[in-house]
């Protein structure tokens, strides 16, 4: 679990490898991640946009920008939360993701809430030493 807090907006991410959606022989590794956003602040905010920076283990970077998350622009009052699950395909067995959510206050002020950097890794077989 990975966590960051910006201006009272707590973002927690839990990633996991999805072997049933992956095909290592075809260099396709699929990861799901669940995000929980909690407004621990005192003002109402709305998530307007997302910006992801996805880096595979070879250092190739892909940037993804878009409105809202999973088709929504959730409004969070003080103490409220919003969770969703999404996914990310990679061509390598590991990588990282990080980014920001563009948040807007009831007064129209915008700020970036940090999405913590998190690791995407396939489970490695444990080595047995004799």
Short mmCIF file of N, CA and C in Angstrom, two decimals, residues 2-13 36-38 99 113-117:
data_model
loop_
_atom_site.label_atom_id
_atom_site.label_comp_id
_atom_site.label_asym_id
_atom_site.label_seq_id
_atom_site.Cartn_x
_atom_site.Cartn_y
_atom_site.Cartn_z
N UNK A 2 0.53 2.22 -0.80
CA UNK A 2 1.31 3.45 -0.95
C UNK A 2 0.38 4.62 -0.65
N UNK A 3 0.90 5.66 0.02
CA UNK A 3 0.03 6.74 0.46
C UNK A 3 0.73 8.10 0.33
N UNK A 4 -0.06 9.11 -0.05
CA UNK A 4 0.40 10.51 -0.08
C UNK A 4 -0.75 11.39 0.38
N UNK A 5 -0.43 12.51 1.02
CA UNK A 5 -1.45 13.46 1.47
C UNK A 5 -1.06 14.85 0.99
N UNK A 6 -2.00 15.53 0.34
CA UNK A 6 -1.81 16.90 -0.15
C UNK A 6 -3.02 17.72 0.26
N UNK A 7 -2.79 18.77 1.04
CA UNK A 7 -3.88 19.68 1.44
C UNK A 7 -5.12 18.94 1.96
N UNK A 8 -4.89 17.91 2.75
CA UNK A 8 -6.00 17.17 3.33
C UNK A 8 -6.60 16.12 2.43
N UNK A 9 -6.04 15.92 1.25
CA UNK A 9 -6.52 14.88 0.34
C UNK A 9 -5.56 13.70 0.43
N UNK A 10 -6.05 12.61 1.02
CA UNK A 10 -5.25 11.40 1.19
C UNK A 10 -5.51 10.46 0.02
N UNK A 11 -4.43 10.04 -0.64
CA UNK A 11 -4.53 9.12 -1.76
C UNK A 11 -3.74 7.86 -1.42
N UNK A 12 -4.43 6.72 -1.37
CA UNK A 12 -3.80 5.45 -1.07
C UNK A 12 -3.98 4.52 -2.27
N UNK A 13 -2.89 3.86 -2.69
CA UNK A 13 -2.94 2.97 -3.85
C UNK A 13 -2.47 1.57 -3.44
N UNK A 36 -7.91 4.74 -3.16
CA UNK A 36 -8.87 5.31 -2.23
C UNK A 36 -8.47 6.76 -1.98
N UNK A 37 -9.41 7.66 -2.22
CA UNK A 37 -9.19 9.09 -2.02
C UNK A 37 -10.07 9.51 -0.85
N UNK A 38 -9.47 10.08 0.19
CA UNK A 38 -10.21 10.51 1.37
C UNK A 38 -9.97 12.00 1.58
N UNK A 99 1.61 10.14 -10.12
CA UNK A 99 0.88 11.18 -10.82
C UNK A 99 0.22 12.17 -9.89
N UNK A 113 -3.27 17.16 -6.26
CA UNK A 113 -3.11 16.22 -5.15
C UNK A 113 -2.20 15.10 -5.64
N UNK A 114 -1.16 14.83 -4.89
CA UNK A 114 -0.18 13.82 -5.29
C UNK A 114 -0.75 12.42 -5.23
N UNK A 115 -0.47 11.64 -6.29
CA UNK A 115 -0.70 10.20 -6.28
C UNK A 115 0.68 9.61 -5.99
N UNK A 116 0.82 8.84 -4.93
CA UNK A 116 2.16 8.36 -4.58
C UNK A 116 2.74 7.44 -5.66
N UNK A 117 4.05 7.49 -5.82
CA UNK A 117 4.72 6.54 -6.72
C UNK A 117 4.51 5.14 -6.15
#
